[in-house]
Short mmCIF file of N, CA and C in Angstrom, two decimals:
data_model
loop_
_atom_site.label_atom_id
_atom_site.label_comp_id
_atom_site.label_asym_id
_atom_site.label_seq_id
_atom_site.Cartn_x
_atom_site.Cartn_y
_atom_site.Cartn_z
N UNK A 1 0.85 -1.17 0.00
CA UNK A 1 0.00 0.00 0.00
C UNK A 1 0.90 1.23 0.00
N UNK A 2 0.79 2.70 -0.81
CA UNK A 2 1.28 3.68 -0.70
C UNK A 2 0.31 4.86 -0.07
N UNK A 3 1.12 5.33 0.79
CA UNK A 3 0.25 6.73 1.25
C UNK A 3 1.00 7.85 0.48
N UNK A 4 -0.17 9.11 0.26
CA UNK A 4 0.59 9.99 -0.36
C UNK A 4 -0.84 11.26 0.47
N UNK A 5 -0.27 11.51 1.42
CA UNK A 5 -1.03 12.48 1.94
C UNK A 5 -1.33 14.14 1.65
N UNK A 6 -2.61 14.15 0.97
CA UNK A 6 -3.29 15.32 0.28
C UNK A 6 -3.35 16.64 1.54
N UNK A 7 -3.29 17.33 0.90
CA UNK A 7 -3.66 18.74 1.88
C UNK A 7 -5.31 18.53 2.00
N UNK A 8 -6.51 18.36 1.28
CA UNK A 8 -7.56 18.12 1.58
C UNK A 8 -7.86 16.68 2.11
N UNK A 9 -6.99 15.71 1.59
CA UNK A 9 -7.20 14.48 2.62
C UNK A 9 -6.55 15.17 3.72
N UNK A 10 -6.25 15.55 4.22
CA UNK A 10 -5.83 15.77 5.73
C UNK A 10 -7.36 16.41 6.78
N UNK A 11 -7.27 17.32 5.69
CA UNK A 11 -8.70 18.42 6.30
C UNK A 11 -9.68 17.53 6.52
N UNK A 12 -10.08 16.76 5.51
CA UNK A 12 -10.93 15.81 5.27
C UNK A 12 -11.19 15.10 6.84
N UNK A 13 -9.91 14.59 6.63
CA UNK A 13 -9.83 13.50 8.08
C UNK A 13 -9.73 13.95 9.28
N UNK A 14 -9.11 14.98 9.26
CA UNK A 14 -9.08 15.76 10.75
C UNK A 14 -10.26 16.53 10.88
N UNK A 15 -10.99 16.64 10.05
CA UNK A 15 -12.47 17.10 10.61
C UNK A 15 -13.79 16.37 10.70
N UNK A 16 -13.27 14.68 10.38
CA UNK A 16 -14.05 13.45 10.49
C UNK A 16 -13.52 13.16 11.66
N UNK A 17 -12.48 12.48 12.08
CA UNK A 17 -11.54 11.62 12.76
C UNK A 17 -11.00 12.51 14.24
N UNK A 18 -10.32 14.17 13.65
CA UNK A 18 -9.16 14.11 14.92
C UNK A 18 -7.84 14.16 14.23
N UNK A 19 -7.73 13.16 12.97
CA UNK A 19 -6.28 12.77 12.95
C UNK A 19 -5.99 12.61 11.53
N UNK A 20 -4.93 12.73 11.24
CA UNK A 20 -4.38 12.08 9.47
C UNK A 20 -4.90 11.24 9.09
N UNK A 21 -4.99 11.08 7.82
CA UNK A 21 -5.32 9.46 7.21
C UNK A 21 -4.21 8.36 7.46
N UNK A 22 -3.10 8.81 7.78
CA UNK A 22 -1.61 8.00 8.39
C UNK A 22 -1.62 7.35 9.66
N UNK A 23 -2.48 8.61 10.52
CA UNK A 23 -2.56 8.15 12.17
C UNK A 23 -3.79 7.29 12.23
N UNK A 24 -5.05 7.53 11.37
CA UNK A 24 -5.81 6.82 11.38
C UNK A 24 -5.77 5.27 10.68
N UNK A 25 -4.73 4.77 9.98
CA UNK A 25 -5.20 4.02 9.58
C UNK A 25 -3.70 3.27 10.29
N UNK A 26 -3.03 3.64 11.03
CA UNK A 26 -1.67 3.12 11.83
C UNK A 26 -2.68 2.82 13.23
N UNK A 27 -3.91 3.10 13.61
CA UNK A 27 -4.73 3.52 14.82
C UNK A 27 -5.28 2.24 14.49
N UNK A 28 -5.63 1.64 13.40
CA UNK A 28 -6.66 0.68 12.94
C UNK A 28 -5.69 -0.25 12.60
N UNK A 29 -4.51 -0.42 13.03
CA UNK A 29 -3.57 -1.64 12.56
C UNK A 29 -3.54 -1.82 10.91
N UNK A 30 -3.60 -1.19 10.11
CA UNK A 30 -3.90 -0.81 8.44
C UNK A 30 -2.16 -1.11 7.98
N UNK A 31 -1.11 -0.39 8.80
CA UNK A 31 -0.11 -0.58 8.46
C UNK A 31 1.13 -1.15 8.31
N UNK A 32 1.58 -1.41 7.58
CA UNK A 32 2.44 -2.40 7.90
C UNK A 32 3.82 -2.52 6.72
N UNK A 33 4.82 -3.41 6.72
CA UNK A 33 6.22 -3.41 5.88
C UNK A 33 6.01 -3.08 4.69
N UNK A 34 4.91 -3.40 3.74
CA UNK A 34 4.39 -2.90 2.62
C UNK A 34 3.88 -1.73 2.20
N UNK A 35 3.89 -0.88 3.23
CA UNK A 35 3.58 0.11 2.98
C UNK A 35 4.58 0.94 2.36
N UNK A 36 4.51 2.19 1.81
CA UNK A 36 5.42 3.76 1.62
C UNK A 36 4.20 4.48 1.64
N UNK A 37 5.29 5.60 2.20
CA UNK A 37 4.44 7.08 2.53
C UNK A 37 5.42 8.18 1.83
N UNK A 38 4.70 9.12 1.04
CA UNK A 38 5.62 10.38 0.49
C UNK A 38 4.45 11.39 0.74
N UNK A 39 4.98 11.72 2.46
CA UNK A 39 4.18 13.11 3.16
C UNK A 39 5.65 13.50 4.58
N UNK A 40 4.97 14.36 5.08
CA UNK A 40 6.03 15.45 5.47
C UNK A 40 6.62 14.86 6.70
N UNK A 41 5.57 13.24 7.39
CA UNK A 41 6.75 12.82 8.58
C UNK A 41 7.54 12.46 8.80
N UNK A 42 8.68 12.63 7.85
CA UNK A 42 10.14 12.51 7.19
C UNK A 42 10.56 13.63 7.55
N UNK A 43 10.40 15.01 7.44
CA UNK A 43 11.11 15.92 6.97
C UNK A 43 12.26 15.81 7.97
N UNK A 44 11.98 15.56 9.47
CA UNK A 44 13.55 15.89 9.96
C UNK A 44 14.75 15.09 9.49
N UNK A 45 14.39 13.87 8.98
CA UNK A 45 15.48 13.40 8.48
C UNK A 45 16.02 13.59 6.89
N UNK A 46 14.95 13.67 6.14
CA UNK A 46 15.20 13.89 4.91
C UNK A 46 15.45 15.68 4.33
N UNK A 47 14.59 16.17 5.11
CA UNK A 47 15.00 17.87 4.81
C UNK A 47 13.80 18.27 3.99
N UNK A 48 13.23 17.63 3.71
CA UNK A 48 12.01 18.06 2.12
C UNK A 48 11.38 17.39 1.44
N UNK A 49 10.18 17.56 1.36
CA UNK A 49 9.15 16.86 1.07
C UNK A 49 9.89 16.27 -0.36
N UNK A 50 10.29 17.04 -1.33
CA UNK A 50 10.80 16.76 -2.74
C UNK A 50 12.09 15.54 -2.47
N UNK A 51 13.09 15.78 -1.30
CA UNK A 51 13.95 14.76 -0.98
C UNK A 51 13.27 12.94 -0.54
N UNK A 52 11.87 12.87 0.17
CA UNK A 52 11.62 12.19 0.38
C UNK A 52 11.22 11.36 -0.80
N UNK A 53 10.41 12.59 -1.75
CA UNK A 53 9.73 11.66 -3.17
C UNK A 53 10.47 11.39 -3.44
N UNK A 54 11.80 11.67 -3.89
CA UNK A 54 13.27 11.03 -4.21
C UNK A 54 13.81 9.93 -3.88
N UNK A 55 12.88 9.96 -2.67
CA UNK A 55 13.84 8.46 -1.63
C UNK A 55 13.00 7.64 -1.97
N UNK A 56 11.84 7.87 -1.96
CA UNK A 56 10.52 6.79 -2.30
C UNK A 56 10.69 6.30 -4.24
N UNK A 57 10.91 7.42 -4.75
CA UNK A 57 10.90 6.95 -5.95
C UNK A 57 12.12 5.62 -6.48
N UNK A 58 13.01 5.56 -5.52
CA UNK A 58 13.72 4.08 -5.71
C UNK A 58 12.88 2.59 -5.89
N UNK A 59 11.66 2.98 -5.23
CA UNK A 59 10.46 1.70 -5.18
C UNK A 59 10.67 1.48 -6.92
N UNK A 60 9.45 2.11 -7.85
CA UNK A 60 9.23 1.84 -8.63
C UNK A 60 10.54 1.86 -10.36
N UNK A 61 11.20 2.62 -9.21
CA UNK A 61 12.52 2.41 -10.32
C UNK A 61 13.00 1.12 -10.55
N UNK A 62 13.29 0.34 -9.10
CA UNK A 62 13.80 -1.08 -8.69
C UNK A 62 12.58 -2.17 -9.35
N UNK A 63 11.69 -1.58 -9.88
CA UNK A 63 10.55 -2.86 -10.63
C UNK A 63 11.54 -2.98 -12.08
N UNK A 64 11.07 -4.61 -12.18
CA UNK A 64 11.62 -4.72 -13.76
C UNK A 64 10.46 -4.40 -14.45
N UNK A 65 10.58 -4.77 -15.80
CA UNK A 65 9.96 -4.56 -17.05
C UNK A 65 8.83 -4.89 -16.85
N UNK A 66 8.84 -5.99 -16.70
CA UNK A 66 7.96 -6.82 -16.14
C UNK A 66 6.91 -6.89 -15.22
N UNK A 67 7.14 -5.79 -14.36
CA UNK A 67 6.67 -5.26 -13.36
C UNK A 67 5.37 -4.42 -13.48
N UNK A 68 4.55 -3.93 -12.31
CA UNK A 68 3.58 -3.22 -12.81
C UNK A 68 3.67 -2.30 -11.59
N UNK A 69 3.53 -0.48 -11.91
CA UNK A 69 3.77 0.36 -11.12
C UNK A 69 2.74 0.92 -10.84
N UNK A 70 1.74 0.87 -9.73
CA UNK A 70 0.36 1.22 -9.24
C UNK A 70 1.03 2.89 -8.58
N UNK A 71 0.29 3.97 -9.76
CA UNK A 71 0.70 5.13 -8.67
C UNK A 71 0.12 6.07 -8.74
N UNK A 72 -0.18 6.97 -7.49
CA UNK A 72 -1.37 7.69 -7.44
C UNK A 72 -1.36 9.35 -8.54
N UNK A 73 -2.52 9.52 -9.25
CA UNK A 73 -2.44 10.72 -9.99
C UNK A 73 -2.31 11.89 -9.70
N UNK A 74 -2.73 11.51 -7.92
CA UNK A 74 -3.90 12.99 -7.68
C UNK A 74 -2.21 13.88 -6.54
N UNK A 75 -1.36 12.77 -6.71
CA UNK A 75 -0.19 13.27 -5.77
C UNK A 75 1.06 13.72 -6.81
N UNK A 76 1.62 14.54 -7.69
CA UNK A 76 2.57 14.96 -8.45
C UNK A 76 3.55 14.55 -8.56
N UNK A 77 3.70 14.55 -7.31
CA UNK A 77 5.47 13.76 -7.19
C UNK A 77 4.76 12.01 -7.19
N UNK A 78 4.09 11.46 -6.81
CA UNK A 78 3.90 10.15 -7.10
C UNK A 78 3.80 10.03 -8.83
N UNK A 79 3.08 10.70 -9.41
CA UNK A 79 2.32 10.84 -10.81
C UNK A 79 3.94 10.74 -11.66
N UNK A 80 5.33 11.45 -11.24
CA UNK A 80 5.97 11.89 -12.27
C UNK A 80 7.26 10.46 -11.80
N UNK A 81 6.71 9.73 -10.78
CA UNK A 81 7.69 8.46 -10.76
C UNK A 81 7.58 7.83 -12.15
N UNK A 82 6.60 7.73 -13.13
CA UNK A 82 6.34 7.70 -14.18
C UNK A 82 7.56 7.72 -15.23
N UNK A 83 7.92 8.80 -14.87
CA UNK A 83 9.08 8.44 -15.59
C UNK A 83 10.45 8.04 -15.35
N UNK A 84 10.30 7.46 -14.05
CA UNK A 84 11.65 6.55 -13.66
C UNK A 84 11.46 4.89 -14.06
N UNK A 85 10.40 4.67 -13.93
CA UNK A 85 10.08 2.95 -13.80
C UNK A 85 9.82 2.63 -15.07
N UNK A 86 11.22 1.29 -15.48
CA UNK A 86 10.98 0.42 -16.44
C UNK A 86 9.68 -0.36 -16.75
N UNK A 87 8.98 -0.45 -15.58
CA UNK A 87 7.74 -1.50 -15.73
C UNK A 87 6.13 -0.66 -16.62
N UNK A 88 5.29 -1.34 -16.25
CA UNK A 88 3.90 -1.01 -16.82
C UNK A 88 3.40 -0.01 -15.83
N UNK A 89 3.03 0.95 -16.31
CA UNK A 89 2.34 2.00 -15.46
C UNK A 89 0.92 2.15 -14.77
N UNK A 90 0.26 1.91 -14.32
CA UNK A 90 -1.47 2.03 -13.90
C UNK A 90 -1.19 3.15 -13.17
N UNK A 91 -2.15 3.97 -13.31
CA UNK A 91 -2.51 5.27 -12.11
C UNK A 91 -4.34 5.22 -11.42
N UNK A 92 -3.97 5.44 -10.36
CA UNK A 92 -5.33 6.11 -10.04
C UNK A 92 -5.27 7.15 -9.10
N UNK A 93 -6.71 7.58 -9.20
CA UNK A 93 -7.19 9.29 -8.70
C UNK A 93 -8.47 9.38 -8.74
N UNK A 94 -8.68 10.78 -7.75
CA UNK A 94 -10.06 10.95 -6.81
C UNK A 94 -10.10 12.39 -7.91
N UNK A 95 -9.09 13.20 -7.73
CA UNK A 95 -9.20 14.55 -8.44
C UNK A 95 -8.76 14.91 -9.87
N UNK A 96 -7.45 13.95 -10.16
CA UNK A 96 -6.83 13.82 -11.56
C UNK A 96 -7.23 12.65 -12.52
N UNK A 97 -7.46 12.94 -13.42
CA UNK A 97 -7.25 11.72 -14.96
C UNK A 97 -6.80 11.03 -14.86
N UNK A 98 -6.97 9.39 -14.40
CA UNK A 98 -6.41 8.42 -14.36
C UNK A 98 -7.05 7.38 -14.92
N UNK A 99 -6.02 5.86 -14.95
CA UNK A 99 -6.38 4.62 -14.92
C UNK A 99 -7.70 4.34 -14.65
N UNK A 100 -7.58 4.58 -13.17
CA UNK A 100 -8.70 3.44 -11.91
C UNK A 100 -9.34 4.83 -11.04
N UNK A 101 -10.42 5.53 -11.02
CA UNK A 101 -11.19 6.79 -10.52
C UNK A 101 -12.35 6.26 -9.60
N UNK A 102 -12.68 7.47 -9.16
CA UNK A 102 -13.99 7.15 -8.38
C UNK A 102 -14.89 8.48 -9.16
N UNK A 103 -16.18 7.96 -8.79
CA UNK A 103 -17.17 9.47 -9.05
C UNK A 103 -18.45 9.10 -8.36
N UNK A 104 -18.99 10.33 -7.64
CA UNK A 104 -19.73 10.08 -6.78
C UNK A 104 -20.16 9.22 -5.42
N UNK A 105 -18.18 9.71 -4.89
CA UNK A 105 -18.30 9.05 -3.63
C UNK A 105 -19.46 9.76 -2.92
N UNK A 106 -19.59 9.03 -2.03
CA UNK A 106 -20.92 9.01 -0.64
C UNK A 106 -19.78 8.54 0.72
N UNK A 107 -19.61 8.86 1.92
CA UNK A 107 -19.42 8.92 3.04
C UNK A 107 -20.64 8.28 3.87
N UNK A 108 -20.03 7.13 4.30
CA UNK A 108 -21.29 6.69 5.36
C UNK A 108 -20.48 6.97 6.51
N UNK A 109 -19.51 7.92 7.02
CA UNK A 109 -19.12 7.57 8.35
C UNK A 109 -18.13 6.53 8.29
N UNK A 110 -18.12 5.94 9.58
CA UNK A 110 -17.19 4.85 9.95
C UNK A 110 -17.97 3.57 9.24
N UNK A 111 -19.07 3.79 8.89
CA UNK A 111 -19.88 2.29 7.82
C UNK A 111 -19.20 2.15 6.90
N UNK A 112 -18.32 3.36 6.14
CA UNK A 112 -17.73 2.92 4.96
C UNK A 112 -18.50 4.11 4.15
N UNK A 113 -17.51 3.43 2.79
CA UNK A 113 -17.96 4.59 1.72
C UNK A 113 -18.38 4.25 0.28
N UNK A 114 -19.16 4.74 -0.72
CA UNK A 114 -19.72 4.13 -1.71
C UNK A 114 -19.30 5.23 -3.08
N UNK A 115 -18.67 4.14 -4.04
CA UNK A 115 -18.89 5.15 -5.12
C UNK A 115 -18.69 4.53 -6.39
N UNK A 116 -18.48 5.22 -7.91
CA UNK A 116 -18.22 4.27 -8.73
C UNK A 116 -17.15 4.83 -9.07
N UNK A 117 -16.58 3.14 -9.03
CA UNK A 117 -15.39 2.68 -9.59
C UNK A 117 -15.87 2.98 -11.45
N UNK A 118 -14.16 3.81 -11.71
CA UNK A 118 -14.78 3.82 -13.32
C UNK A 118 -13.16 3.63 -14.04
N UNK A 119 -12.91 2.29 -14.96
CA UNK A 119 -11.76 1.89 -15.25
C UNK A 119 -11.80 1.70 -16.90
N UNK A 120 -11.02 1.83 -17.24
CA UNK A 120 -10.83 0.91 -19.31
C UNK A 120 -11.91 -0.41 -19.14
N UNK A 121 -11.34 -0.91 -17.98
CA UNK A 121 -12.26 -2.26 -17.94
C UNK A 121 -14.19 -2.33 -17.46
N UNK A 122 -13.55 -0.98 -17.32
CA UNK A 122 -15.67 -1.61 -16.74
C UNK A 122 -15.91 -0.44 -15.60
N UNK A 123 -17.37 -0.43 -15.36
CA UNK A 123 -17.58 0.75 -14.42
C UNK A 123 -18.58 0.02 -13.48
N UNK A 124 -18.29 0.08 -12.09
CA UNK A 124 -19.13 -0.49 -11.27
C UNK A 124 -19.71 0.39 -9.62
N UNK A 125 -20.62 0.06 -9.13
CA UNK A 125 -20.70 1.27 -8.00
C UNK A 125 -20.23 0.00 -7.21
N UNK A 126 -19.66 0.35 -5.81
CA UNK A 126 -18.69 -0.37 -4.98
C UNK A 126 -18.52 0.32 -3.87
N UNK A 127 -18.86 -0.31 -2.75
CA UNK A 127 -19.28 0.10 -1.20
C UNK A 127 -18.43 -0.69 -0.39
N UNK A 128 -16.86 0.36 0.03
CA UNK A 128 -15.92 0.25 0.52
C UNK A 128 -16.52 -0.15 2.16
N UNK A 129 -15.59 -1.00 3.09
CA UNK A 129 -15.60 -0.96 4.82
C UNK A 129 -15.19 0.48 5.09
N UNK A 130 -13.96 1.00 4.22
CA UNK A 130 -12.96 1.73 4.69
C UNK A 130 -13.94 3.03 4.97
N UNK A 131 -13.43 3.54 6.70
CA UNK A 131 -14.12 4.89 6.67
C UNK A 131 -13.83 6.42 6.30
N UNK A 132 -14.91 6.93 5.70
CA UNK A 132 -14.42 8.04 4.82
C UNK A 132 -13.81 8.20 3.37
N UNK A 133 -14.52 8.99 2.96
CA UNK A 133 -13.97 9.48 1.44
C UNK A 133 -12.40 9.48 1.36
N UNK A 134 -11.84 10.31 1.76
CA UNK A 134 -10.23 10.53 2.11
C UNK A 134 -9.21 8.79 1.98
N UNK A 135 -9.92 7.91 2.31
CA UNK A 135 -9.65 6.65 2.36
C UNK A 135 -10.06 6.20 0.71
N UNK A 136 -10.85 6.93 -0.04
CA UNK A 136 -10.94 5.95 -1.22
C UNK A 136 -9.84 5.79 -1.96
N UNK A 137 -9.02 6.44 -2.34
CA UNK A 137 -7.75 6.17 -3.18
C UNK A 137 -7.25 4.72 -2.82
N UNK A 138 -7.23 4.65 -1.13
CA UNK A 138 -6.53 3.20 -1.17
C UNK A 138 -7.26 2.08 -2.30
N UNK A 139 -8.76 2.12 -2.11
CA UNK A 139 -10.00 0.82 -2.70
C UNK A 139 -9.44 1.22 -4.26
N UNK A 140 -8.71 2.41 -4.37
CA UNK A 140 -8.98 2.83 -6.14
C UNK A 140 -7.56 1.69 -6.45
N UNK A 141 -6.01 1.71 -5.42
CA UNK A 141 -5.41 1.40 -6.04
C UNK A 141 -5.13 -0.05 -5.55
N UNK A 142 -6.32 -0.35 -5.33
CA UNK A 142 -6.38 -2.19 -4.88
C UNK A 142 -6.95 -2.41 -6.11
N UNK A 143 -7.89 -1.73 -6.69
CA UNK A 143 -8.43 -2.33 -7.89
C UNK A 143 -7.43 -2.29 -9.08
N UNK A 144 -6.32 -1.14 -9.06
CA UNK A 144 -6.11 -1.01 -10.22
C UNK A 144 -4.69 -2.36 -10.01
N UNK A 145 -4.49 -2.73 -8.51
CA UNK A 145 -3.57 -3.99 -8.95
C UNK A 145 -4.27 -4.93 -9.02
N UNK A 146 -5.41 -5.56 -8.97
CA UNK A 146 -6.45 -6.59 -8.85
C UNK A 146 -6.34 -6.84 -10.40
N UNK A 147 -6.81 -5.81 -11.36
CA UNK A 147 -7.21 -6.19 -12.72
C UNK A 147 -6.02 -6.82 -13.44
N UNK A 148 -6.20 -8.20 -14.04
CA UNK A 148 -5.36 -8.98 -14.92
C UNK A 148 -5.07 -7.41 -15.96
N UNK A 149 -3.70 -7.77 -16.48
CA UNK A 149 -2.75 -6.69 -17.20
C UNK A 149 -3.42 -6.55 -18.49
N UNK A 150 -3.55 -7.79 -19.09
CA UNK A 150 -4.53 -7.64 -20.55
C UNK A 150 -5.53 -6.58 -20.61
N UNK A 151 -6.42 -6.11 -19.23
CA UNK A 151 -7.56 -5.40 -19.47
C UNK A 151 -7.63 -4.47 -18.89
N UNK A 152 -6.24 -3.67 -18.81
CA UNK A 152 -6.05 -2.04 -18.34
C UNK A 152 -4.94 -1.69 -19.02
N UNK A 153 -4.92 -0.01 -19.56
CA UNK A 153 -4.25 0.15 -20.06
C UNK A 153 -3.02 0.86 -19.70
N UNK A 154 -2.14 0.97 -20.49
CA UNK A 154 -0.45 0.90 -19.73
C UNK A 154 -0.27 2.57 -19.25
#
């Protein structure tokens, strides 16, 4: 899983929650060795938000050809790893042109959240556990590694 924490996902969540989408979903046991994050709770060691995307962007560089690079649209510096990684590209996004999108999320609270999924492959409405809107990107980029490679485009 990658976090890439939005200035409105933050607002988002701290005026649902209390807390980040980072603290909240580290709060809910969500996180774990698989994860990366390219947001600012680095900076004392790294110096800058732009140094960290730097450090993170070794992930998708280190994929082979072969490989497939799930990365978010709606975050810039995630969007322009794009052009480091040998492998197949998928993107998704809540606010930018991508791959794997949502439209017309709905917020149920902590019930979860509903919206449609809209991909190359197909468009479906889909009613996440995860609570809050701010949380859909994760459901966007589970789908966009879920779909066999044949039926999304590069």
């Amino acid at each position: 899983m990658h976090l890439s924490e939005q200035v409105a996902e933050n607002d988002a969540c701290l005026a649902t929650y209390g807390v980040t989408p980072t603290q909240l979903l580290h709060d809910a046991g969500a996180l774990g060795p698989l994860t990366t994050a390219v947001h600012p709770t680095h900076l004392e060691r790294a110096g800058s938000i732009e140094r960290i995307a730097l450090a993170k962007s070794e992930l998708p560089r280190a994929l082979p050809a072969e490989g497939l690079a799930v990365l978010n649209a709606d975050d810039p510096r995630v969007a322009a790893m794009r052009e480091v990684t040998p492998a197949r590209v998928r993107t998704f996004g809540v606010t930018t042109p991508a791959d794997v999108t949502a439209a017309d999320v709905v917020s149920h609270g902590v019930h979860g959240t509903e919206f449609t999924l809209r991909a190359p492959w197909g468009e479906r409405r889909v009613r996440s556990g995860t609570p809050g809107r701010h949380l859909v990107p994760h459901a966007l980029a589970a789908a966009a590694v879920g779909v066999p490679s044949s039926s999304a485009s590069n």
